[in-house]
Amino acid sequence: MSTHFFSDMGVMVGRSMRHISRSLDTIITVTITPIALLLLFVYVFGGAIKTGADNYVNYLMPGILLIAIASGISYTAYRLFLDKSKGIFERFHSMPIARSTVLWGHVLTSLVSNALSVVIIILVALIMGFRSSAGVLSWLAVAGILVLFTLALTWIAAIAGLSAKSVDGVSAFSYPLIFLPFISSAFVPTKSMPSVVRAFAENQPVTSIVESIRALLANQPVGNEIWIALAWCAGIMLVAYFFAMKVYKARV
Amino acid sequence: MENHSIQVKGLQKSYKNLHVVKGVDFEVEKGSIFALLGSNGAGKTTIVRILSTLLKPDSGSASVNSYDVVSDPENVRGSISLTGQFAAVDEILTGRENLIMIARLHHLKQPRQVADDLLQRFGLSEAADRRASTYSGGMRRRLDIAMSLIGKPEIIFLDEPTTGLDPEARIEVWKIVNELADSGTTVFLTTQYLEEAEQLADKIAILHEGRIIASGTLQELKKLFPPAKVEYVEKQPSLEEIFLTIINKKEEKAI
């Protein structure tokens, strides 16, 4: 059975790619909100926000990318829900194939579609004056963090998609995730926040991820922040993976 | 060589406190059509899910193509195909792509050729390159069954294959099922329609509240009832017959 893992995976990836290329509207939907936030914060609120950075688009960029990914994974949950409720999982599972490829196909779809939205948003930001002095290695590090972040959220999405009873239930879970960057250093420095909010903001995962990406993009030393960020991503991913597999085995 | 495709003994399954299958025994002969007849909630789908290795039984034994469903699920999956209650087609893909995808998963040498043949056989050639989401219920079901035939499974499970289909599509499915059995495939079918079991099945088992309360050929089941009285009644056409006649007339005119 495992001898077929790669050819089965190839079929699932082919399926995923078709799903992405035929539902580009979902990628556009995902990018609209982050781009709107980008415009709003840069051209409306930005002037009144004192970040200490001379370029507010640069300051904003990491948080916007995280918001894009957080809204992108709601489609991952949606696609999983559809496969579960339409009997596609049953068909695949009653066939002599490597079963795990069914779920990994979805994970890969999630990675590719989120990568596409991230690239689109970066292009828009470039037009708005986003500049980075980061070298290839720093960009690779940024990509790595974003991939890990996407994987972590994808497994959360898998829990939601596989356990949801209705389509409405599927998308609701991503709202808090989209909101989390607002209470972090993504839009404004945490210094201006009241102490309780500040304590939360500084110790929740988004801040460390945002700070690491921001430092990498500005070609600044990342310090310890990046390890905290990676620990958060890996930790969330492992816990979510564990529960997602539990739900997967129970429901599918 | 065993003459039975499926053997089930003392099969039981509960979901938490709900005892769904309460000790079921039956055997299905090779190359026959076996109908499991029962109303909603009788436990039909649970039995299909156990036989197709999607669910483990609590007790009892079940073997498919002489492989045990619990200890040898890989070989069972290699012998069967499942057509579930809802047409499990990928709606974003075209009909052709759906078939090619399944053929690839069976590691067949010429997936395109396999797809073309099936599209032809199931009258889907014209719609082959349209997305499955644009298909009618009947077309979707035909595609679904076509996908199940890939890899030439020895045993096919059809879980309520005609539920939700219009009369014409239902008759098409019946034709397909008969052709399958003629070619030597064992067909295990569940249905809640008495007429369907009567039309198709070599052997019928009636499942009621998790138990098989009667089984046998149609003739044997008829014997369970008092002999038929002879009455002369004017034969009125059923609404279905009227509907089909009108539709056919229309189609003839159109041609």
XYZ file of C-alpha atoms in Angstrom:
507
model
C 0.000 0.000 0.000
C 2.698 2.474 0.958
C 4.339 1.806 -2.413
C 1.484 3.734 -3.979
C 1.717 6.634 -1.568
C 3.455 8.969 -3.995
C 1.349 8.155 -7.045
C -1.841 8.477 -4.963
C -0.541 11.726 -3.522
C 0.130 12.881 -7.090
C -3.507 12.256 -8.006
C -4.727 14.139 -4.927
C -2.412 17.055 -5.677
C -3.699 17.136 -9.260
C -7.216 17.301 -7.900
C -6.240 20.107 -5.527
C -4.605 22.152 -8.245
C -7.730 21.926 -10.396
C -9.819 23.003 -7.425
C -7.625 26.050 -6.926
C -7.385 27.039 -10.582
C -11.158 26.707 -11.007
C -12.093 28.642 -7.930
C -9.835 31.670 -8.248
C -12.792 33.680 -6.996
C -12.156 32.199 -3.547
C -8.614 33.571 -3.619
C -9.901 36.992 -4.645
C -12.497 36.909 -1.850
C -9.761 36.051 0.615
C -7.525 38.915 -0.504
C -10.211 41.614 -0.550
C -10.512 42.077 3.229
C -6.760 42.277 3.925
C -6.273 44.672 1.003
C -9.161 46.829 2.239
C -7.599 46.875 5.712
C -4.271 47.786 4.177
C -5.814 50.736 2.302
C -7.828 51.826 5.309
C -4.939 51.746 7.752
C -2.364 53.253 5.437
C -4.454 56.053 3.934
C -6.998 56.777 6.692
C -5.790 55.816 10.174
C -2.100 55.537 9.443
C -1.325 59.236 9.697
C -2.447 59.274 13.327
C -0.593 56.111 14.362
C 2.889 56.624 15.742
C 4.866 53.431 15.232
C 8.321 54.867 15.177
C 8.785 53.404 11.713
C 8.999 55.828 8.823
C 7.025 53.588 6.464
C 3.670 52.452 7.899
C 3.004 49.997 5.026
C 6.156 48.154 6.058
C 4.992 48.146 9.667
C 1.548 46.817 8.717
C 2.608 44.144 6.252
C 3.196 41.151 8.576
C -0.161 41.522 10.331
C -2.025 41.893 7.058
C -0.469 38.687 5.756
C -1.524 36.813 8.890
C -5.082 38.114 8.514
C -5.082 36.929 4.905
C -4.032 33.438 5.938
C -6.536 33.344 8.795
C -9.362 34.140 6.389
C -7.961 31.864 3.689
C -8.135 28.752 5.827
C -11.907 29.091 6.221
C -12.052 27.784 2.641
C -9.919 24.847 3.697
C -12.511 24.001 6.322
C -15.259 24.498 3.755
C -13.631 22.147 1.239
C -13.136 19.482 3.891
C -16.742 19.849 4.985
C -17.947 19.385 1.398
C -15.833 16.267 0.848
C -17.119 14.812 4.077
C -20.784 15.620 3.513
C -20.805 14.642 -0.178
C -19.372 11.204 0.399
C -16.065 11.813 -1.396
C -14.136 10.624 1.666
C -16.209 7.443 1.721
C -15.470 6.755 -1.904
C -11.738 7.218 -1.444
C -11.647 5.248 1.792
C -13.413 2.248 0.305
C -10.721 2.119 -2.392
C -7.359 0.371 -2.075
C -5.351 3.602 -1.781
C -3.058 5.202 0.768
C -5.779 6.762 2.930
C -3.658 9.513 4.433
C -3.220 11.110 0.991
C -6.876 12.185 1.047
C -6.305 14.543 3.971
C -2.845 15.657 2.835
C -4.314 16.686 -0.505
C -6.417 19.211 1.390
C -3.441 20.425 3.394
C -1.524 21.036 0.206
C -4.460 22.888 -1.358
C -4.512 25.101 1.696
C -0.793 25.860 1.424
C -0.912 26.678 -2.287
C -4.053 28.803 -2.192
C -2.812 30.780 0.820
C 0.561 31.280 -0.841
C -1.253 32.728 -3.862
C -3.223 35.190 -1.711
C -0.062 36.222 0.107
C 1.714 36.920 -3.188
C -1.236 38.983 -4.481
C -1.292 41.065 -1.298
C 2.462 41.640 -1.426
C 2.102 42.875 -5.015
C -0.620 45.319 -3.988
C 1.498 46.464 -1.050
C 4.463 47.065 -3.372
C 2.305 49.463 -5.364
C 1.375 51.216 -2.114
C 5.011 51.749 -1.214
C 5.959 48.592 0.660
C 9.717 48.113 0.444
C 11.982 45.535 1.987
C 15.731 45.448 2.294
C 15.633 41.745 3.155
C 17.918 39.356 1.332
C 17.025 35.956 -0.092
C 17.673 34.156 3.189
C 15.452 36.503 5.159
C 12.674 36.127 2.592
C 13.018 32.359 2.836
C 12.743 32.631 6.608
C 9.597 34.754 6.228
C 8.158 32.178 3.809
C 9.024 29.420 6.271
C 7.236 31.144 9.157
C 4.190 31.807 6.984
C 4.099 28.161 5.830
C 4.283 26.971 9.418
C 1.570 29.443 10.427
C -0.612 28.256 7.527
C -0.093 24.622 8.525
C -1.001 25.370 12.135
C -4.222 27.122 11.103
C -4.965 24.477 8.453
C -5.133 21.788 11.104
C -7.437 23.989 13.182
C -9.540 24.371 10.043
C -9.532 20.597 9.653
C -11.055 20.199 13.108
C -13.752 22.733 12.218
C -14.443 21.357 8.750
C -14.620 17.737 9.824
C -16.747 18.251 12.909
C -19.128 20.913 11.576
C -22.756 19.970 11.100
C -23.613 22.827 8.734
C -21.907 25.160 6.290
C -22.497 28.125 8.623
C -20.678 26.366 11.423
C -17.701 25.831 9.153
C -16.873 29.469 8.548
C -17.654 30.825 12.022
C -14.488 29.417 13.589
C -12.168 31.654 11.586
C -13.566 34.998 12.866
C -11.672 34.960 16.166
C -8.506 34.018 14.278
C -8.954 36.964 11.922
C -9.537 39.230 14.910
C -6.491 38.149 16.895
C -3.974 40.335 14.982
C -5.911 43.465 16.027
C -4.986 42.833 19.642
C -1.296 42.478 18.911
C 1.512 44.638 17.656
C 0.304 44.129 14.069
C -1.341 47.561 13.699
C -0.024 49.636 16.580
C 2.818 49.223 19.067
C 1.631 47.505 22.242
C 3.100 50.329 24.366
C -0.012 52.471 23.939
C -2.369 49.768 25.278
C -3.745 49.574 28.850
C -1.765 47.098 30.965
C -4.170 44.119 30.834
C -4.677 44.344 27.078
C -0.980 44.925 26.655
C -0.117 41.824 28.662
C -2.411 39.773 26.448
C -1.152 41.382 23.244
C 2.489 40.815 24.061
C 2.047 37.208 25.038
C -0.233 35.912 22.336
C 1.225 34.133 19.286
C 0.487 36.801 16.682
C 2.777 39.429 18.246
C 5.858 37.237 18.201
C 5.161 36.120 14.641
C 4.514 39.690 13.496
C 7.644 41.005 15.208
C 9.808 38.265 13.686
C 8.532 38.819 10.164
C 8.835 42.588 10.565
C 12.430 42.288 11.710
C 13.289 39.900 8.881
C 11.723 42.156 6.251
C 13.564 45.190 7.631
C 16.830 43.258 7.704
C 17.045 43.705 11.474
C 18.249 41.110 13.980
C 15.327 38.893 15.018
C 16.621 37.962 18.461
C 14.655 35.521 20.591
C 11.340 36.542 19.096
C 11.667 34.161 16.171
C 12.068 31.146 18.464
C 8.967 32.123 20.391
C 7.136 32.534 17.078
C 8.288 29.156 15.800
C 7.416 27.492 19.095
C 3.901 28.926 18.941
C 3.388 27.776 15.344
C 4.782 24.300 15.954
C 2.873 23.937 19.220
C -0.468 24.978 17.740
C 0.186 22.760 14.738
C 0.915 19.661 16.820
C -2.049 20.117 19.157
C -4.433 20.889 16.276
C -3.049 17.963 14.252
C -3.658 15.610 17.159
C -7.281 16.695 17.560
C -7.916 16.881 13.813
C -6.759 13.276 13.401
C -8.986 12.254 16.277
C -12.008 13.875 14.650
C -10.992 12.473 11.261
C -10.849 8.925 12.562
C -14.118 9.292 14.430
C -16.151 11.008 11.744
C -14.838 9.795 8.447
C -13.519 -21.810 -4.516
C -16.211 -20.322 -2.325
C -19.516 -19.812 -3.953
C -20.357 -16.888 -1.707
C -19.227 -13.337 -2.341
C -20.390 -12.067 1.013
C -20.904 -13.954 4.249
C -22.229 -12.254 7.352
C -22.700 -13.951 10.731
C -24.110 -12.481 13.915
C -23.208 -8.932 12.936
C -23.856 -6.283 15.601
C -23.186 -2.570 15.764
C -24.161 0.163 18.195
C -23.591 3.885 18.144
C -23.238 4.840 21.789
C -26.585 3.725 23.261
C -28.265 3.152 19.931
C -28.276 -0.509 18.942
C -28.519 -0.265 15.144
C -27.623 -3.733 13.892
C -28.792 -6.485 16.249
C -27.344 -9.734 14.975
C -27.629 -10.066 11.226
C -26.821 -13.181 9.162
C -26.916 -13.551 5.407
C -24.997 -14.824 2.427
C -24.759 -13.425 -1.059
C -24.029 -15.723 -3.966
C -21.437 -14.834 -6.564
C -22.794 -12.974 -9.551
C -26.224 -12.428 -8.024
C -28.150 -9.316 -7.145
C -28.924 -9.131 -3.453
C -31.321 -6.512 -2.158
C -31.416 -5.383 1.438
C -34.868 -3.926 1.798
C -35.817 -1.719 4.689
C -37.206 1.632 5.720
C -35.084 4.592 6.807
C -33.170 3.874 9.984
C -33.411 0.085 9.627
C -29.618 -0.190 9.583
C -28.997 -0.684 5.858
C -26.287 1.935 5.504
C -24.540 0.726 8.662
C -24.280 -2.765 7.169
C -22.953 -1.370 3.882
C -20.393 0.720 5.760
C -19.208 -2.333 7.699
C -18.933 -4.462 4.555
C -17.015 -1.724 2.740
C -14.533 -1.396 5.666
C -15.595 2.142 6.593
C -16.874 0.988 9.964
C -15.846 -1.785 12.343
C -18.515 -4.132 13.702
C -18.897 -4.580 17.479
C -19.285 -8.337 17.172
C -19.981 -11.018 14.623
C -18.049 -11.636 11.454
C -18.277 -10.496 7.877
C -16.233 -11.591 4.903
C -16.242 -10.135 1.438
C -14.712 -12.109 -1.430
C -13.575 -14.469 1.374
C -11.502 -11.723 3.023
C -12.414 -10.737 6.555
C -13.504 -7.082 6.739
C -11.772 -6.514 10.074
C -8.503 -8.414 9.722
C -7.983 -7.989 5.984
C -9.537 -4.650 4.950
C -6.920 -3.969 2.265
C -7.938 -7.007 0.243
C -11.614 -6.256 0.774
C -11.108 -2.748 -0.617
C -9.339 -4.275 -3.585
C -12.372 -6.446 -4.354
C -15.204 -3.979 -3.951
C -16.474 -0.607 -4.903
C -18.952 1.518 -3.037
C -21.569 3.825 -4.443
C -22.884 5.678 -1.451
C -26.238 7.263 -0.812
C -25.212 10.569 -2.305
C -23.530 10.644 -5.677
C -19.925 11.043 -4.569
C -18.586 12.914 -7.564
C -16.200 15.832 -7.440
C -18.366 18.685 -8.666
C -15.516 20.991 -9.534
C -14.019 18.422 -11.901
C -15.559 17.433 -15.233
C -17.072 14.007 -15.757
C -14.007 12.877 -17.641
C -11.633 14.161 -14.967
C -13.589 12.376 -12.260
C -13.206 9.083 -14.104
C -9.525 9.635 -14.874
C -8.864 10.482 -11.232
C -10.387 7.208 -10.035
C -8.605 5.237 -12.771
C -5.288 6.729 -11.652
C -6.032 5.807 -8.053
C -6.515 2.238 -9.276
C -3.110 2.521 -10.961
C -4.509 1.556 -14.340
C -2.255 1.827 -17.362
C -4.506 3.888 -19.623
C -6.764 6.048 -17.481
C -7.911 8.168 -20.450
C -9.007 5.145 -22.428
C -10.872 3.752 -19.422
C -12.631 7.094 -18.978
C -13.581 7.364 -22.644
C -15.047 3.849 -22.683
C -17.152 4.485 -19.597
C -18.364 7.884 -20.828
C -19.490 6.172 -24.006
C -21.139 3.295 -22.177
C -23.045 5.558 -19.792
C -24.140 8.068 -22.409
C -22.035 10.848 -20.923
C -19.728 11.509 -23.894
C -21.405 14.790 -24.772
C -21.241 16.071 -21.210
C -17.752 14.655 -20.613
C -15.993 18.008 -20.452
C -18.595 19.834 -18.421
C -18.217 20.199 -14.691
C -20.157 17.588 -12.744
C -21.929 20.406 -10.869
C -23.901 21.114 -14.071
C -25.144 17.506 -14.331
C -28.722 16.452 -13.606
C -29.398 14.026 -10.776
C -29.592 11.088 -13.167
C -26.370 12.004 -14.971
C -24.592 12.454 -11.668
C -25.710 9.035 -10.527
C -24.582 7.493 -13.819
C -21.181 9.125 -13.451
C -21.077 7.922 -9.857
C -21.773 4.325 -10.867
C -19.319 4.593 -13.777
C -16.647 5.663 -11.264
C -17.497 2.608 -9.187
C -16.938 0.261 -12.131
C -13.338 1.342 -12.651
C -10.884 -1.352 -11.667
C -13.484 -4.055 -12.420
C -14.513 -4.759 -8.833
C -15.977 -8.210 -8.198
C -18.554 -6.852 -5.801
C -20.413 -3.569 -6.032
C -22.284 -1.966 -3.161
C -25.060 0.362 -4.172
C -26.564 2.169 -1.206
C -30.015 3.397 -2.226
C -28.925 4.041 -5.809
C -32.241 5.435 -6.998
C -33.331 7.560 -4.042
C -34.111 11.039 -5.316
C -34.029 10.100 -8.990
C -36.860 10.670 -11.438
C -38.575 7.605 -12.951
C -36.574 7.660 -16.174
C -33.239 7.884 -14.385
C -34.375 5.115 -12.058
C -35.058 2.778 -14.959
C -31.641 3.611 -16.414
C -29.999 2.641 -13.137
C -31.972 -0.608 -13.085
C -30.715 -1.389 -16.571
C -27.135 -0.783 -15.485
C -27.544 -3.004 -12.435
C -28.912 -5.845 -14.557
C -26.064 -5.506 -17.037
C -23.568 -5.645 -14.199
C -25.017 -8.849 -12.835
C -25.103 -10.352 -16.329
C -21.392 -9.690 -16.664
C -20.740 -11.668 -13.463
C -20.411 -8.852 -10.916
C -22.046 -9.400 -7.565
C -24.380 -6.538 -6.737
C -25.321 -5.713 -3.155
C -28.045 -3.155 -3.173
C -30.030 -1.432 -0.473
C -33.366 0.127 -1.156
C -36.498 1.330 0.508
C -38.564 0.756 -2.623
C -40.348 -2.588 -2.719
C -40.704 -2.348 -6.467
C -36.965 -1.956 -6.917
C -36.193 -5.090 -4.951
C -38.905 -6.931 -6.869
C -37.570 -5.802 -10.258
C -33.896 -6.418 -9.680
C -33.046 -8.818 -6.938
C -32.348 -12.536 -7.134
C -32.593 -12.622 -3.396
C -34.187 -10.175 -0.997
C -33.607 -9.724 2.727
C -35.973 -7.561 4.679
C -34.223 -5.608 7.405
C -36.383 -4.208 10.157
C -35.045 -2.441 13.245
C -31.635 -4.037 12.932
C -32.781 -7.599 12.285
C -33.489 -9.558 9.139
C -37.072 -10.622 9.527
C -37.431 -12.465 6.219
C -35.228 -13.428 3.328
C -35.315 -15.476 0.175
C -36.193 -15.191 -3.482
C -39.265 -13.238 -4.434
C -41.091 -16.531 -4.947
C -40.120 -17.749 -1.498
C -41.214 -14.504 0.094
C -44.530 -14.682 -1.705
C -45.103 -18.139 -0.236
C -45.022 -16.621 3.237
C -48.361 -15.079 2.457
C -51.700 -16.843 1.922
C -52.213 -17.897 -1.722
C -53.318 -15.139 -3.987
C -57.029 -14.851 -4.655
C -58.048 -14.466 -8.267
C -59.897 -11.227 -8.836
C -60.732 -9.536 -12.072
C -59.857 -5.878 -11.982
C -59.675 -3.480 -14.859
C -55.979 -2.660 -15.353
C -55.572 1.059 -14.941
C -52.266 2.525 -16.105
C -50.196 3.820 -13.217
C -49.199 7.461 -13.249
C -45.641 6.318 -13.856
C -46.647 4.429 -16.994
C -48.584 7.440 -18.242
C -45.665 9.741 -17.547
C -43.180 7.521 -19.334
C -45.447 7.032 -22.348
C -45.935 10.755 -22.767
C -42.220 11.450 -22.394
C -41.347 8.794 -24.946
C -43.902 10.159 -27.417
C -42.394 13.600 -27.045
C -38.927 12.283 -27.670
C -40.070 10.407 -30.765
C -41.608 13.573 -32.116
C -38.458 15.501 -31.401
C -36.463 13.007 -33.440
